[in-house]
Short mmCIF file of N, CA and C in Angstrom, two decimals:
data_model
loop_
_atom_site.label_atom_id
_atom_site.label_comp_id
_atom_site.label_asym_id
_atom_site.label_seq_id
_atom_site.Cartn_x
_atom_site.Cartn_y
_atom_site.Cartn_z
N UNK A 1 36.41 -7.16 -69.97
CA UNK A 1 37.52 -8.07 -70.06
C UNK A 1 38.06 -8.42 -68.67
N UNK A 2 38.28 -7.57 -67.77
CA UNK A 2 38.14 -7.77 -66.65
C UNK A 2 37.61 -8.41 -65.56
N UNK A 3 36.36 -8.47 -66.02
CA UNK A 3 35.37 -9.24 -65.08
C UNK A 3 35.48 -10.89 -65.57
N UNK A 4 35.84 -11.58 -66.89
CA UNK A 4 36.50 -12.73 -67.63
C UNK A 4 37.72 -12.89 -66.61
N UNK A 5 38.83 -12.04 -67.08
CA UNK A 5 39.93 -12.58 -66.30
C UNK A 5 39.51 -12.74 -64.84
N UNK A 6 39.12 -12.05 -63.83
CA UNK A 6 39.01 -12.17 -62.76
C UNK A 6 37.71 -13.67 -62.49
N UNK A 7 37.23 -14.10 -63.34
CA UNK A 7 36.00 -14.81 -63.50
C UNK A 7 37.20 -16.19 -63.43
N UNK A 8 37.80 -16.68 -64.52
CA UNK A 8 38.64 -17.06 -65.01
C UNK A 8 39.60 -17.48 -63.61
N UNK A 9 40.36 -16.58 -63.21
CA UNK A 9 41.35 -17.14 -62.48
C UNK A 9 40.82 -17.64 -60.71
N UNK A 10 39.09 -17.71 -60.57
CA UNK A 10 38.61 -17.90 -59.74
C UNK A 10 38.27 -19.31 -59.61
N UNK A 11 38.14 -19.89 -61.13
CA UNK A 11 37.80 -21.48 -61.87
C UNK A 11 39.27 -22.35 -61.47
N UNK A 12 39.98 -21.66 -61.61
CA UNK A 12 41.45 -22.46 -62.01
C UNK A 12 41.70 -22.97 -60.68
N UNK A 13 42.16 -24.35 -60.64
CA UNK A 13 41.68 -25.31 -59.56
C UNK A 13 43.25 -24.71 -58.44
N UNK A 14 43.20 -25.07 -57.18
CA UNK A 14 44.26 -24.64 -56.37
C UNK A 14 45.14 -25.75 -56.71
N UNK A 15 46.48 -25.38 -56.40
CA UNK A 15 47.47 -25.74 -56.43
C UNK A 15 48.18 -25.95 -55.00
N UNK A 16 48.32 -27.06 -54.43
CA UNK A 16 48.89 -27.16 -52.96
C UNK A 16 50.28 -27.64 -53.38
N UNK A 17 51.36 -26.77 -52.06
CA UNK A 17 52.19 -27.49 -51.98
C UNK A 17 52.65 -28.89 -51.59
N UNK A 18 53.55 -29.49 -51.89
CA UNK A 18 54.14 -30.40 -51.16
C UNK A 18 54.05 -30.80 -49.25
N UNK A 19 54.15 -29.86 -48.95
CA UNK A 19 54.12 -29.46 -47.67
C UNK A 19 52.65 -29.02 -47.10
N UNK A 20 52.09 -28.25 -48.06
CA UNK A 20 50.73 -28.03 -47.27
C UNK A 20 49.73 -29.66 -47.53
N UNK A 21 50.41 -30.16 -48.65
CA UNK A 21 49.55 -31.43 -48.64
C UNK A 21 49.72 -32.41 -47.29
N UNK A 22 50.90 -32.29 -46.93
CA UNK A 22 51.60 -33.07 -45.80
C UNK A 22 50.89 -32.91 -44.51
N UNK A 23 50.50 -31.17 -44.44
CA UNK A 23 50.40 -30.56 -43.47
C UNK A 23 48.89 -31.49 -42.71
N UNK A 24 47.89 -31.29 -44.41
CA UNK A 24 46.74 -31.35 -44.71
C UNK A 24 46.77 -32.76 -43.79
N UNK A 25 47.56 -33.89 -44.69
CA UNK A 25 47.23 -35.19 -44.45
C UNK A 25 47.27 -35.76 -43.24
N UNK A 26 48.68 -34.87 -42.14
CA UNK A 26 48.78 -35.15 -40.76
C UNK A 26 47.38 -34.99 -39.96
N UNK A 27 47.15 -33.74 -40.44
CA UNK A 27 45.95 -33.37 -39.62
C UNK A 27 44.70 -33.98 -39.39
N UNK A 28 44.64 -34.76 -40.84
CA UNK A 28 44.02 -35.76 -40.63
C UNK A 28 43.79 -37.36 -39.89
N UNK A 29 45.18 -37.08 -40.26
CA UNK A 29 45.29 -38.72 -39.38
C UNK A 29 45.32 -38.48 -37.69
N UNK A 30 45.73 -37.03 -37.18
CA UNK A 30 45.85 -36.87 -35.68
C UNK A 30 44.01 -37.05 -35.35
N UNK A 31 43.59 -36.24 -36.47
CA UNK A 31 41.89 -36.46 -35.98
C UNK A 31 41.24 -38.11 -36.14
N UNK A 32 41.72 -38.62 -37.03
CA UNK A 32 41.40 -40.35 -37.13
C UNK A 32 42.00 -40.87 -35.46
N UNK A 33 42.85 -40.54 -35.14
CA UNK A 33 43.67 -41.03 -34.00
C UNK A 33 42.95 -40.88 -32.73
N UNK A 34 42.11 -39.54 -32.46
CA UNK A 34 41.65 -38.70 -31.63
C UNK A 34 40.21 -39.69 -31.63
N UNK A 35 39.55 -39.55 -32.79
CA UNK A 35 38.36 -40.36 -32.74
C UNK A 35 38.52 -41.59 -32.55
N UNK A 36 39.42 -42.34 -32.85
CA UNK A 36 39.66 -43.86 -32.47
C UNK A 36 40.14 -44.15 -30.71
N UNK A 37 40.14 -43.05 -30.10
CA UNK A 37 40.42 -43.45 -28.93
C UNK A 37 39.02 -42.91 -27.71
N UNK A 38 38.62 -41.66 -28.63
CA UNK A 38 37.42 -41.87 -28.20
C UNK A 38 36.12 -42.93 -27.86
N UNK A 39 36.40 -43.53 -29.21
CA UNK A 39 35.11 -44.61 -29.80
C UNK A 39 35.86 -45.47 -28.50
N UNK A 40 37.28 -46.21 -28.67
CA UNK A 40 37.53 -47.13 -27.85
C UNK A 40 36.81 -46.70 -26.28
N UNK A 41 37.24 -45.49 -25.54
CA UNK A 41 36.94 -45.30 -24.47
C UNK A 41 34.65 -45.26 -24.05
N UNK A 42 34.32 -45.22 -25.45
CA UNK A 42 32.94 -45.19 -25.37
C UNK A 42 32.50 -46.46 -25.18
N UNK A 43 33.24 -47.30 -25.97
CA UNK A 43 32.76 -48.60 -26.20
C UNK A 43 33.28 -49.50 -24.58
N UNK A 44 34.15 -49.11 -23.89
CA UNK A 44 34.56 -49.22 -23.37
C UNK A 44 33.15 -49.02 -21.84
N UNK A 45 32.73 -47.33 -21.79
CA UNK A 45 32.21 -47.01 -20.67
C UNK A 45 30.76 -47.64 -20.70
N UNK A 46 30.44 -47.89 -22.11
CA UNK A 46 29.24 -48.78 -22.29
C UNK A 46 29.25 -50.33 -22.22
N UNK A 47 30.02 -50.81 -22.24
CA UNK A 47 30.70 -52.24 -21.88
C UNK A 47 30.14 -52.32 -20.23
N UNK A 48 30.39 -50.95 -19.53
CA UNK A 48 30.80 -51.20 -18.02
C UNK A 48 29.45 -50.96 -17.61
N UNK A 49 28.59 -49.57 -18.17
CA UNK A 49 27.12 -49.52 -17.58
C UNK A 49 26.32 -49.70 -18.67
N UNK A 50 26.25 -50.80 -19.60
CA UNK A 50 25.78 -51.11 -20.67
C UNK A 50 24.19 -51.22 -20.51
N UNK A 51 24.50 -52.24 -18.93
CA UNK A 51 22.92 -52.27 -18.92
C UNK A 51 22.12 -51.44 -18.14
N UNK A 52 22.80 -50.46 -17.16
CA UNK A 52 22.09 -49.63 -16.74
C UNK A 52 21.77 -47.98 -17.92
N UNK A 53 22.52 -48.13 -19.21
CA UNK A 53 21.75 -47.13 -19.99
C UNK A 53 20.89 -47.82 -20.64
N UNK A 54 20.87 -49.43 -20.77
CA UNK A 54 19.69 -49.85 -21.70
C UNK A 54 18.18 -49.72 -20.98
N UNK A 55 18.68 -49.73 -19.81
CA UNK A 55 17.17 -49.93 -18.98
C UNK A 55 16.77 -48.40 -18.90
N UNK A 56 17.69 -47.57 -18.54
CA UNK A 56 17.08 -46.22 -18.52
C UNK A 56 16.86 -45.65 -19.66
N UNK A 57 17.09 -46.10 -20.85
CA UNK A 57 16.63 -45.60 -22.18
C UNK A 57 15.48 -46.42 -22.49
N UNK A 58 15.42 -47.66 -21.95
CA UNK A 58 13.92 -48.22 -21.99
C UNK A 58 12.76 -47.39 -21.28
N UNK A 59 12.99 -46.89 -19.91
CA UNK A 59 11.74 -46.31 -19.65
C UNK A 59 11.80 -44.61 -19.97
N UNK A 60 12.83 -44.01 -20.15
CA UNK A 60 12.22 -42.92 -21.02
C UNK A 60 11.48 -43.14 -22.23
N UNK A 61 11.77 -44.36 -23.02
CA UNK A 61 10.64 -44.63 -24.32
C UNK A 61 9.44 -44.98 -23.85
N UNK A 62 9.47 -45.37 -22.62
CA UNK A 62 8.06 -45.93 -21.94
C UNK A 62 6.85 -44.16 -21.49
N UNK A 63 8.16 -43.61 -21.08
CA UNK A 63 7.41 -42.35 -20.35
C UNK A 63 7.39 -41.46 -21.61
N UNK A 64 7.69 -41.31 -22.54
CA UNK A 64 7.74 -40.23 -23.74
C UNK A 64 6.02 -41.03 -24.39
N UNK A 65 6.05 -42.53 -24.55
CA UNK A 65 4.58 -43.17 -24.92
C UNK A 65 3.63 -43.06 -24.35
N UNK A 66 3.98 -42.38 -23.21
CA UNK A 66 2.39 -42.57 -21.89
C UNK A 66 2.55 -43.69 -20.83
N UNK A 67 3.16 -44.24 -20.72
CA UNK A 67 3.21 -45.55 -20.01
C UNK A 67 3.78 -45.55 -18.97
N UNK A 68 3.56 -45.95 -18.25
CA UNK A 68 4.58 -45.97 -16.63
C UNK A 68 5.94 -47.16 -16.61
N UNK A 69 6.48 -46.29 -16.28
CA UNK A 69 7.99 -46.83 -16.53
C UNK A 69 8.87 -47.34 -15.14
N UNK A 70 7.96 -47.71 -13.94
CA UNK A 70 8.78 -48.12 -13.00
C UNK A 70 9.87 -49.03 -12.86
N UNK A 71 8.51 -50.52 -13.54
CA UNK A 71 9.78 -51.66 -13.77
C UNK A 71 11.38 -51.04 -14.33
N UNK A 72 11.19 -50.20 -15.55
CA UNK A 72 12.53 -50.11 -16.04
C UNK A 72 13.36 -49.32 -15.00
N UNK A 73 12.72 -48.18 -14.49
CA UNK A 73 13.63 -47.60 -13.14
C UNK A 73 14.39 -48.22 -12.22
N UNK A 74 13.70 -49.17 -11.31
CA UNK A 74 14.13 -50.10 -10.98
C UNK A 74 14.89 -51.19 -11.30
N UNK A 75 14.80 -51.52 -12.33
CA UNK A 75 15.95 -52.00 -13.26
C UNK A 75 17.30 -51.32 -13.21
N UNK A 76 16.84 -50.13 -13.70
CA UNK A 76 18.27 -48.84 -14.02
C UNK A 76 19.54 -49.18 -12.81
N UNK A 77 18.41 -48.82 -11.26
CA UNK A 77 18.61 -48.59 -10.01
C UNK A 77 19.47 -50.02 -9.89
N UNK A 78 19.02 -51.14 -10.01
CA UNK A 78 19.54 -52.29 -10.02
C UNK A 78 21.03 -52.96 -11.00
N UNK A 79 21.00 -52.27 -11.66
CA UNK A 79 22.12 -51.89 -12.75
C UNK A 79 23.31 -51.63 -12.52
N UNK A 80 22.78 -49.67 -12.15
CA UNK A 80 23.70 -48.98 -11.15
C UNK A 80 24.43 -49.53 -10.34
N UNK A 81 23.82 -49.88 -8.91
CA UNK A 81 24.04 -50.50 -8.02
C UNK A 81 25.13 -52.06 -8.36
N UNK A 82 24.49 -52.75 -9.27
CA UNK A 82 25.67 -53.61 -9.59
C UNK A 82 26.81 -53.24 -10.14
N UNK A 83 26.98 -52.39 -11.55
CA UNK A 83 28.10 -51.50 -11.75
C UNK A 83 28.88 -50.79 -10.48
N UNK A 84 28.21 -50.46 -10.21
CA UNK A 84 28.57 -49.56 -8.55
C UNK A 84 29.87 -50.19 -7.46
N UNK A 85 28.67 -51.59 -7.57
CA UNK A 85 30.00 -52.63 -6.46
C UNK A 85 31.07 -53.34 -7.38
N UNK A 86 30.43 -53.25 -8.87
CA UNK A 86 31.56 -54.01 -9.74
C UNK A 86 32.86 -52.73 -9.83
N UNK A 87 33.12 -52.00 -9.86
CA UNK A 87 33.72 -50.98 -9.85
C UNK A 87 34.89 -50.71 -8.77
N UNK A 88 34.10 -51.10 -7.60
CA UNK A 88 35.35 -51.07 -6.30
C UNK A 88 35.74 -51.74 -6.12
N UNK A 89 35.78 -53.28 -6.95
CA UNK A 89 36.54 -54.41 -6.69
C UNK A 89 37.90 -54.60 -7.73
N UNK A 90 39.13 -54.63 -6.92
CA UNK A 90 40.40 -55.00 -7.82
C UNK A 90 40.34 -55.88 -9.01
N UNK A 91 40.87 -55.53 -10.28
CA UNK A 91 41.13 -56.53 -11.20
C UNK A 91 42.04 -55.81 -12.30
N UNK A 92 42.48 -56.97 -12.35
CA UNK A 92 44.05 -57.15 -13.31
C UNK A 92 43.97 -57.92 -14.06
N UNK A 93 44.90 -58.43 -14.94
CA UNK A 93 45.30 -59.38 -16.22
C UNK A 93 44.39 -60.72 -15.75
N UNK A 94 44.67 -61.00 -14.47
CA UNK A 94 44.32 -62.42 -14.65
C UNK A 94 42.51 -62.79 -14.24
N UNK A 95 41.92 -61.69 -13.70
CA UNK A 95 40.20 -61.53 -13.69
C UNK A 95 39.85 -60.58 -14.39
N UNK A 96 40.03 -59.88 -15.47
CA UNK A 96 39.81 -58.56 -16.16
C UNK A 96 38.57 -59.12 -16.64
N UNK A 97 38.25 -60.72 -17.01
CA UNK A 97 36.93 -60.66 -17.94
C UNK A 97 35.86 -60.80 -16.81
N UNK A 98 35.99 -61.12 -15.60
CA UNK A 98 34.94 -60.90 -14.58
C UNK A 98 34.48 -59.49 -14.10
N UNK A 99 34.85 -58.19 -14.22
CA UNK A 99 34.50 -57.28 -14.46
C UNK A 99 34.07 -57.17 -15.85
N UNK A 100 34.28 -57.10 -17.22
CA UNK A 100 33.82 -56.44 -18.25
C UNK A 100 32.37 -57.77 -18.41
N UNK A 101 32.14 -58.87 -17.72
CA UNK A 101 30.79 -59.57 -18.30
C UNK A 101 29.58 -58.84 -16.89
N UNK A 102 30.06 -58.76 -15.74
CA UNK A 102 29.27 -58.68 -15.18
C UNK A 102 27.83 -57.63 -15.44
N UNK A 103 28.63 -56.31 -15.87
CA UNK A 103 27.54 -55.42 -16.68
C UNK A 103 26.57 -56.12 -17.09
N UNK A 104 26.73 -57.06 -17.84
CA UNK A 104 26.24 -57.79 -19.60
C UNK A 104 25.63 -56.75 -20.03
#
């Protein structure tokens, strides 16, 4: 009979408070909050060297196939280097989109 009751009161669904539901739901939304500023700041650092990870993820697929992957290196290098000088140049409200296209 014992092993029933204890069986039994293991089924019976939880009961949250008021407060721990609250607790629950904040916690959630601080983590929605946390990831939404992440994603922004990703989308963001890939905006800036967009095309120097596309080229260097091009020739690691080149070198993982067998293939020689200079062109894309050089690419990368060329990338870089433009990100590089786009980076030390001032911009504010009124040229902000001449930095975020130059990447492309």
């Amino acid at each position: 009979m014992s092993k029933n009751h204890a069986l039994s009161h293991s089924v019976r669904p939880q009961r949250y408070s008021k407060a721990a539901r609250y607790a629950r739901g904040q916690g959630m939304t601080e983590y929605i909050v946390v990831l939404a500023l992440v994603v922004v700041a990703a989308i963001g650092v890939y905006s800036f060297f967009g095309k120097t990870v596309r080229t260097q993820m091009a020739g690691v697929a080149k070198e993982i196939s067998g293939q020689p992957a200079d062109q894309q290196i050089r690419q990368a290098e060329q990338a870089a280097n433009t990100a590089s000088s786009t980076a030390n140049q001032n911009y504010g409200l009124g040229n902000y989109d001449e930095g975020t296209h130059s990447g492309n």
